Coordinates of C-alpha atoms and ligand atoms in Angstrom, one line a residue:
X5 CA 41.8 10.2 105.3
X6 CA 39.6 7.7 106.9
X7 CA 39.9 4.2 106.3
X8 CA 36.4 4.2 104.8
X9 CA 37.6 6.9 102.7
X10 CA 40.7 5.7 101.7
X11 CA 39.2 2.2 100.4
X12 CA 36.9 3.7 98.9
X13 CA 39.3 6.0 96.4
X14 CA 41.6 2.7 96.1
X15 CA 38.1 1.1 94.8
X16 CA 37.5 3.8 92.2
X17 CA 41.7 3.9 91.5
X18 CA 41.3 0.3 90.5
X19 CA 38.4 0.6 88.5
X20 CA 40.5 3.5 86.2
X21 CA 43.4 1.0 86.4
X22 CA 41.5 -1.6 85.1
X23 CA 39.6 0.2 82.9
X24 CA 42.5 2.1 81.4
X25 CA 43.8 -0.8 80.6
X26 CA 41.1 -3.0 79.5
X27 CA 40.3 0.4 77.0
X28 CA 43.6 -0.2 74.9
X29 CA 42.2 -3.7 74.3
X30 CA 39.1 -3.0 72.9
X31 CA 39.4 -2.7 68.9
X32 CA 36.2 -3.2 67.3
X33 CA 33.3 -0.3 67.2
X34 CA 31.5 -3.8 69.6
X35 CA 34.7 -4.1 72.1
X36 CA 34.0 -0.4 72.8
X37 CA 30.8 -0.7 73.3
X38 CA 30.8 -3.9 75.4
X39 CA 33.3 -1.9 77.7
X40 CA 31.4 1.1 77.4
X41 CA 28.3 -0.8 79.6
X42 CA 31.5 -2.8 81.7
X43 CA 32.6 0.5 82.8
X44 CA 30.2 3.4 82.4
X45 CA 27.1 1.5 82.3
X46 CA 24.4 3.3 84.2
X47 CA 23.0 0.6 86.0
X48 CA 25.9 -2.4 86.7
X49 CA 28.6 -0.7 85.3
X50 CA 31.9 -0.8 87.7
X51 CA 32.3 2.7 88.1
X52 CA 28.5 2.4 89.2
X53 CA 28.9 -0.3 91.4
X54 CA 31.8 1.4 92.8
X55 CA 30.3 4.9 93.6
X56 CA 27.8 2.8 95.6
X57 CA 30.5 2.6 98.5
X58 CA 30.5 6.3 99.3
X59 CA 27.7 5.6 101.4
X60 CA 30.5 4.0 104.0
X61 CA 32.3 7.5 103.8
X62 CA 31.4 9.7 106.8
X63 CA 29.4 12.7 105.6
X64 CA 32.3 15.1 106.2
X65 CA 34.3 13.7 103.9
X66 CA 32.4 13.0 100.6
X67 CA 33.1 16.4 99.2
X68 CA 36.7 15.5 99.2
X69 CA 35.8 11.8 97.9
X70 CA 33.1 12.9 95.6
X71 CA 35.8 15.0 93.8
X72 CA 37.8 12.0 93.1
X73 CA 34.8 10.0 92.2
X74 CA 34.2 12.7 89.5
X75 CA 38.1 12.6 88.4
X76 CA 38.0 8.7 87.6
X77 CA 34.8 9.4 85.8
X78 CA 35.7 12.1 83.2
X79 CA 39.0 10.0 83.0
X80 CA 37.4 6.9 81.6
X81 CA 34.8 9.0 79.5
X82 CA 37.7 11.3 78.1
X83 CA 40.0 7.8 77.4
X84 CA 36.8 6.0 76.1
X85 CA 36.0 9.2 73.8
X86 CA 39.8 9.5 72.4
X87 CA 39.7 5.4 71.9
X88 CA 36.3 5.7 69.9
X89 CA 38.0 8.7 67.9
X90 CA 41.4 6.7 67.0
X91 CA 39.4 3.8 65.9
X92 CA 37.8 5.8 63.6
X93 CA 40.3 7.4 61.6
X94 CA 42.0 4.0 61.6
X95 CA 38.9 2.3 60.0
X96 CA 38.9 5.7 57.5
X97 CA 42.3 5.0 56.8
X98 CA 41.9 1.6 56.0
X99 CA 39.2 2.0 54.0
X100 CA 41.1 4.8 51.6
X101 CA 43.7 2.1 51.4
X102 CA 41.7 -1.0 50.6
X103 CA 38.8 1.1 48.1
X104 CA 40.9 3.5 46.9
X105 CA 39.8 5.3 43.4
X106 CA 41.7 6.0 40.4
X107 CA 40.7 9.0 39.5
X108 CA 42.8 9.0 36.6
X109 CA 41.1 6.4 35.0
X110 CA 39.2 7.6 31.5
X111 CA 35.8 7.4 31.9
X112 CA 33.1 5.4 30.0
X113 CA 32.0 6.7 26.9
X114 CA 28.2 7.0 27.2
X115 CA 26.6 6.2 23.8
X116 CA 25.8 9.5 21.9
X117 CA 22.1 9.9 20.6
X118 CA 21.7 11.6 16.6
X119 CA 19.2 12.7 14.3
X120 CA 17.4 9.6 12.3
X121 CA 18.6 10.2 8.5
X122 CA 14.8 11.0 7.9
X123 CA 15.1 13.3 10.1
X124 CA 18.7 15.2 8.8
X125 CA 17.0 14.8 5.4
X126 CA 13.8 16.7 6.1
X127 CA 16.0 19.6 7.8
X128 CA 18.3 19.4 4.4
X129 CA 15.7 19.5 1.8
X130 CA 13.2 22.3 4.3
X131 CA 16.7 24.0 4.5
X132 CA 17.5 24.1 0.4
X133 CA 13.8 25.2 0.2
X134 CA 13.5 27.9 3.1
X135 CA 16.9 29.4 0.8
X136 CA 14.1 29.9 -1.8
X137 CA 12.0 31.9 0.2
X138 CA 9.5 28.7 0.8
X139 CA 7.6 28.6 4.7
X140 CA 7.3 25.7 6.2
X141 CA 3.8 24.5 7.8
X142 CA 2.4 20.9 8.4
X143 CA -0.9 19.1 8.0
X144 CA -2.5 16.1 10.2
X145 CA -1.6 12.5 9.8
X146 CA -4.8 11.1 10.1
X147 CA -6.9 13.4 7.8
X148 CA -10.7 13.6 6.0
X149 CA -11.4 11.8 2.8
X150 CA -12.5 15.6 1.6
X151 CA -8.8 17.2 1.9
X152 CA -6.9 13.8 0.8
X153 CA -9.0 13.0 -2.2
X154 CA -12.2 15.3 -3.1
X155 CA -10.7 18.9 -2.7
X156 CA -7.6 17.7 -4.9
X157 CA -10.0 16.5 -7.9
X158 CA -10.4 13.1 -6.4
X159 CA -14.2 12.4 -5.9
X160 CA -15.6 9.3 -4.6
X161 CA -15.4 6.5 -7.3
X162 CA -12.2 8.0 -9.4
X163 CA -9.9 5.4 -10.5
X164 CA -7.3 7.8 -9.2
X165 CA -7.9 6.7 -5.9
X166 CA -6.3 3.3 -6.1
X167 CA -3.1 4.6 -7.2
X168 CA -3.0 5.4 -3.5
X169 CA -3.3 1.8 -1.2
X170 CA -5.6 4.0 1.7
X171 CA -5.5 3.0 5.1
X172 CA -9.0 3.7 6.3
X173 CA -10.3 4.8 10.1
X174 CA -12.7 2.3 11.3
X175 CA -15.7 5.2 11.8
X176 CA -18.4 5.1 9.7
X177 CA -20.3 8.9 9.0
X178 CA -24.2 9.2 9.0
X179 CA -24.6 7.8 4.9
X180 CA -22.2 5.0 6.4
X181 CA -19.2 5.9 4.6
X182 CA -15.2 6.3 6.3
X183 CA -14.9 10.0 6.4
X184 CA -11.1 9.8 8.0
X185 CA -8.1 8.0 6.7
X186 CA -4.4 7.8 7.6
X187 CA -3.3 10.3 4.7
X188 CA -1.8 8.7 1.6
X189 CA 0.2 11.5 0.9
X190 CA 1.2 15.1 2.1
X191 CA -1.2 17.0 -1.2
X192 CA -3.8 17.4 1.7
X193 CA -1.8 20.2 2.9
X194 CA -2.0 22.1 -0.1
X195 CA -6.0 22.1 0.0
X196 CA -5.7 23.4 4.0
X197 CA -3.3 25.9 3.2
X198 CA -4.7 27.5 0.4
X199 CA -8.6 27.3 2.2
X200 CA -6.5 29.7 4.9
X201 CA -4.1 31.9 2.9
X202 CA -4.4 34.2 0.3
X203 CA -1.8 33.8 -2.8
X204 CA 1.3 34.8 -3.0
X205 CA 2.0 31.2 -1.4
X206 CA 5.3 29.5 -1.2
X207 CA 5.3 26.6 1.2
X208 CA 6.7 23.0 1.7
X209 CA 5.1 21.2 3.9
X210 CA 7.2 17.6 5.5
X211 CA 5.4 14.7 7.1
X212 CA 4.7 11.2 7.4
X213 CA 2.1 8.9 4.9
X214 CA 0.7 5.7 5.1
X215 CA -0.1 3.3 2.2
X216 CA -1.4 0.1 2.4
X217 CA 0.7 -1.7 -0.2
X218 CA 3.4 -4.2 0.0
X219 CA 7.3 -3.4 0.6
X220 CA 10.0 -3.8 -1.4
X221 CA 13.9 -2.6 -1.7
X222 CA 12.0 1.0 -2.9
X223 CA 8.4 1.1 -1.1
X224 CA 7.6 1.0 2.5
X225 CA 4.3 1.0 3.8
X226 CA 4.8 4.0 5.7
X227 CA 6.9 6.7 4.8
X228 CA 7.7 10.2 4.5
X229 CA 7.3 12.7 2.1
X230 CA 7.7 16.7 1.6
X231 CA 5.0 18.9 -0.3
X232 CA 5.8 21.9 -2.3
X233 CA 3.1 24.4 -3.1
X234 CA 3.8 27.9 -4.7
X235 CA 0.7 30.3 -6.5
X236 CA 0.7 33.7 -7.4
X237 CA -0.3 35.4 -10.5
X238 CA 2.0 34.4 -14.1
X239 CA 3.5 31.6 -12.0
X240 CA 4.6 28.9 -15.1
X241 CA 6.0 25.8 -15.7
X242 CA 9.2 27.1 -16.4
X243 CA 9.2 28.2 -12.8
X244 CA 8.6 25.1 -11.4
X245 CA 11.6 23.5 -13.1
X246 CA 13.7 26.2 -12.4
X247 CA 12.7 25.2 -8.9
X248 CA 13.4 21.5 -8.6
X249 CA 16.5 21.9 -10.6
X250 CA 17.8 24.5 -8.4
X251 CA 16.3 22.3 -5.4
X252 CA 18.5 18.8 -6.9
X253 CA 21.7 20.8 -7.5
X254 CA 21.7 21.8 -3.6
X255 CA 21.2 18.0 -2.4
X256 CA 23.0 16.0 -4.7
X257 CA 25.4 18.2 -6.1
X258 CA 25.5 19.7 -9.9
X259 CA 27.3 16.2 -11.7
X260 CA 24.1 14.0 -10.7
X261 CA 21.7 14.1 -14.2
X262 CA 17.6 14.6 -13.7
X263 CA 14.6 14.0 -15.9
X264 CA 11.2 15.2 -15.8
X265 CA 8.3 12.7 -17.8
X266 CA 5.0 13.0 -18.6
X267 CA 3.0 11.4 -15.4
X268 CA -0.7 11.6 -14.0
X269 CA -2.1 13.4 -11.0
X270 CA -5.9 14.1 -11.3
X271 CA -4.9 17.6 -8.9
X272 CA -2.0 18.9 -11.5
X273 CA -2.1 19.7 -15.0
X274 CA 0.4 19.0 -17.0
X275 CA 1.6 16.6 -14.7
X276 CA 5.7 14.8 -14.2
X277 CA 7.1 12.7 -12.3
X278 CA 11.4 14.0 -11.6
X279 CA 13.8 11.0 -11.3
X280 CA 17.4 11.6 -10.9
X281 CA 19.9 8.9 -11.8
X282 CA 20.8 5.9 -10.2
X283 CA 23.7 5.8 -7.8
X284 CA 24.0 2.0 -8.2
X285 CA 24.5 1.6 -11.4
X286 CA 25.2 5.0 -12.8
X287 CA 22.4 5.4 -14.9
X288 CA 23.3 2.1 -16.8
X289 CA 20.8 0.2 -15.6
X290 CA 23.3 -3.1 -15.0
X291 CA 26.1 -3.6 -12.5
X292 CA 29.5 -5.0 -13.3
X293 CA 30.4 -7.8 -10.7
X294 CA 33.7 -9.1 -12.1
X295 CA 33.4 -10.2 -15.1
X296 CA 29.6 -10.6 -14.7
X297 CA 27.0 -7.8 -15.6
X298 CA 23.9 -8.1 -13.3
X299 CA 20.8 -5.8 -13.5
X300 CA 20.6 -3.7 -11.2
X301 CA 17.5 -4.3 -8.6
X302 CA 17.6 -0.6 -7.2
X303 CA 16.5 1.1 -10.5
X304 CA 14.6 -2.1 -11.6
X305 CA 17.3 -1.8 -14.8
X306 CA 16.1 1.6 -15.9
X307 CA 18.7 3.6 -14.7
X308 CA 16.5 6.1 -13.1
X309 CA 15.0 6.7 -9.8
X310 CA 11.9 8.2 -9.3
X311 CA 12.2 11.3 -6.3
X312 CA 8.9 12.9 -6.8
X313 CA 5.7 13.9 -9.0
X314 CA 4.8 17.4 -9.5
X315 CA 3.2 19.6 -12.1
X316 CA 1.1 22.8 -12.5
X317 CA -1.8 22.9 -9.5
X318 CA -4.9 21.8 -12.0
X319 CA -7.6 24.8 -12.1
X320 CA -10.5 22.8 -10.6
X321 CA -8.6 22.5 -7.5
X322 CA -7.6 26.3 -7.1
X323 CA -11.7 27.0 -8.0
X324 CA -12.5 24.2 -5.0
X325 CA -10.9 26.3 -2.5
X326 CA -12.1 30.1 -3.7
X327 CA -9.2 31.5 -5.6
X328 CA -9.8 32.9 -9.2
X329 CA -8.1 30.3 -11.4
X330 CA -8.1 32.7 -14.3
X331 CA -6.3 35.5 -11.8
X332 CA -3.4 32.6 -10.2
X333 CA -1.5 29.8 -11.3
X334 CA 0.5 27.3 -9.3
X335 CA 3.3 24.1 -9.2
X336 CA 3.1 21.3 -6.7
X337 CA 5.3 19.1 -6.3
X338 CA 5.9 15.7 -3.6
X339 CA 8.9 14.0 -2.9
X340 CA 9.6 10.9 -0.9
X341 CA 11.9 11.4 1.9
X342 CA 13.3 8.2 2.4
X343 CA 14.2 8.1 -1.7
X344 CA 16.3 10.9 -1.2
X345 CA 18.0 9.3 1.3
X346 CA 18.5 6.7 -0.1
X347 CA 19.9 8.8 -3.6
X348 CA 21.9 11.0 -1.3
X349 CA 24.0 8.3 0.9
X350 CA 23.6 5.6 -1.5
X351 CA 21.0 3.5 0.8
X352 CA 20.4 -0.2 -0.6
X353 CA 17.2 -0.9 0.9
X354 CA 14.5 1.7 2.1
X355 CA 13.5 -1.5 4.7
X356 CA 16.7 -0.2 7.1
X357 CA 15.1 3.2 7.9
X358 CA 12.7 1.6 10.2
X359 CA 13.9 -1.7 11.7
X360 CA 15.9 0.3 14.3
X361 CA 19.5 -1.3 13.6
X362 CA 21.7 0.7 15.1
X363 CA 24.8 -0.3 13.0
X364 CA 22.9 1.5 9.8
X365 CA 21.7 4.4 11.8
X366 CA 25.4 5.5 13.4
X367 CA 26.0 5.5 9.8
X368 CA 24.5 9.0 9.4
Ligands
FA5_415 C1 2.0 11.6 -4.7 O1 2.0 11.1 -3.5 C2 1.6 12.9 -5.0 N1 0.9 13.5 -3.9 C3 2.8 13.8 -5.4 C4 2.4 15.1 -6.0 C5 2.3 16.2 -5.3 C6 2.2 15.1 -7.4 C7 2.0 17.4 -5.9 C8 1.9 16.3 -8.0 C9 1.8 17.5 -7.3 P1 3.3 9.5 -5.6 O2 2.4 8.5 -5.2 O3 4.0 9.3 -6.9 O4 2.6 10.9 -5.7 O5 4.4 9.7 -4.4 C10 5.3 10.7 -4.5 C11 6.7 10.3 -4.1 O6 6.7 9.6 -2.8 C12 7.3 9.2 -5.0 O7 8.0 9.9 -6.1 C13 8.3 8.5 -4.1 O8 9.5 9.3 -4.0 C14 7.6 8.5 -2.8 N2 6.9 7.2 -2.6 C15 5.7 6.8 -3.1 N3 5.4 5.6 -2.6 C16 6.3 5.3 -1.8 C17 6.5 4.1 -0.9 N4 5.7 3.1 -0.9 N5 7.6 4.1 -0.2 C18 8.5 5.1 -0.2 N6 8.4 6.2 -0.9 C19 7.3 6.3 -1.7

């Protein structure tokens, strides 16, 4: 070997010495890289500055010198390769240690979502009625004057109409009158139903009402109800109490006690109202509180509860849609949702159905 060779390798020895060396030093991912440009850097890097000496080595030789050159090189790249490697798994290994899981841990409940109790009550009462044979259908919420008042024996100017507080649509027709409304009640079905289908008709139809009046323990001003509609020919009276009896023994069982009165709806005739008794105060109309007796604000001290009104479909409203009135005879019938509710789980106040408290609605 010449002695320009031989200095040469003894260069490049050193820098592998040195490098080697300086390698097992570097710990953090920026040590490496820091000695990454010390060593391998393509520019200054000492292996660079290094190779720049095989200049001084005779032509002849450089094969030999070259190959060395090349050895050094892969050496640091393999050694800088397995450090970056180890470093790695040691920062991985760390890290299990330091964020390990438990994966035993229980989890966190997530809250589970359930049906409003005006909703479960629809679905019970459309259920105890679809038993019967009864179809369910449903009518618009914000409906004509025509179907909500005048095709149920309600023209313009019958006192009947402010039995029910109306919540009118801003939108005057051409002879300046309010043609649409928010209905007052779920009867306008009836009138739709029957203008489309021929008797025999059994349906109920559930929905949501809107009355302008004020709220109590017992009235919202928005609420729900459920219409019932049958007609055919020889339907009676008798069948429409079968029916609601049948209909209160499924929901609140056959110990609570029911009574139909005499009650006015200009589109039935005879007409009722059906109240069932009070849960509150058993029917007595007073509750015991110790030795105190107070009357009982549910039932307003009657005892009763009022559920619905209903009565034979009144002849004038059967002529008002086409059917023969002499050939078919029908019951109707309306119940308030929220009042059966209320009957059924013993509800205080109809005001917690909608003031979203989530301590009465996990209730259900
Ligand atoms: C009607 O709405 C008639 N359409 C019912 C009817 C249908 C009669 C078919 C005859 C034939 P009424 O206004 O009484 O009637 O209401 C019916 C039921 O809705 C009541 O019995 C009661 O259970 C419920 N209800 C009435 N007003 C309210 C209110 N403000 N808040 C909650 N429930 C109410």
């Amino acid at each position: 070997m010449s002695s320009g060779q031989s200095e040469f390798a003894t260069q490049l020895e050193s820098v592998r010495n040195e490098g080697l060396k300086a390698l097992e030093q570097a710990a953090m991912p920026e040590q490496l890289e820091a000695w990454r440009v010390t060593y391998l850097g393509r520019r200054e890097g000492k292996l660079t500055l290094a190779m720049r000496g095989l200049s001084a080595v005779p032509p002849e030789s450089r094969p030999v010198v070259g190959a060395v050159a090349n050895q050094v090189k892969t050496a640091l790249e393999e050694a800088f390769a397995a450090r970056k490697q180890s470093l790695k798994a040691l920062a991985l290994e760390r890290m299990a240690q330091h964020e390990k899981l438990d994966v035993t841990l229980p989890g966190r409940p997530a809250p589970m979502g359930r049906l409003h109790p005006t909703t479960q009550t629809i679905r019970e009462v459309t259920a105890a009625f679809t038993a019967m044979g009864f179809q369910v259908v449903e009518g618009p919420e914000v409906e004509l004057d025509e179907y909500n008042f005048e095709l149920l024996n309600i023209p313009k100017g019958h006192p009947a109409r402010d039995k029910f507080d109306t919540i009118w649509v801003d939108q005057l027709d051409a002879n300046g009158d309010m043609p649409m409304l928010l209905r007052t009640h779920t009867s306008p079905v009836q009138a739709r139903v029957m203008q489309k289908m021929q008797p025999p008709i059994r349906i109920i139809a559930p929905g949501k009402v809107y009355r302008y009046e004020a709220v109590d323990a017992t009235h919202e001003w928005h609420f729900h109800q459920i219409e019932g509609l049958a007609v055919d020919e020889g339907i009676t009276f008798a069948n429409l109490k079968a029916t609601l009896y049948d209909f209160a023994r499924r929901i609140f069982g056959a110990d609570r006690r029911v009574r139909f009165r005499c009650d006015f709806f200009p589109f039935v005739e005879p007409g009722v109202d059906m109240s069932i008794d009070c849960f509150q105060c058993k029917g007595k109309g007073v509750i015991k509180i110790g030795n105190r007796t107070e009357p009982c604000r549910l039932c307003k001290e009657t005892g009763w509860i009022e559920m619905m009104g209903a009565g034979m479909v009144h002849p004038r409203v059967l002529e008002a849609v086409g059917y023969d009135s002499r050939k078919y005879t029908g019951f109707a019938f309306g119940m308030g949702v929220e009042r059966i509710a209320i009957l059924k789980y013993g509800i205080d106040d109809i005001r917690h159905f909608y003031t979203n408290d989530v301590r009465f609605l996990r209730q259900f």
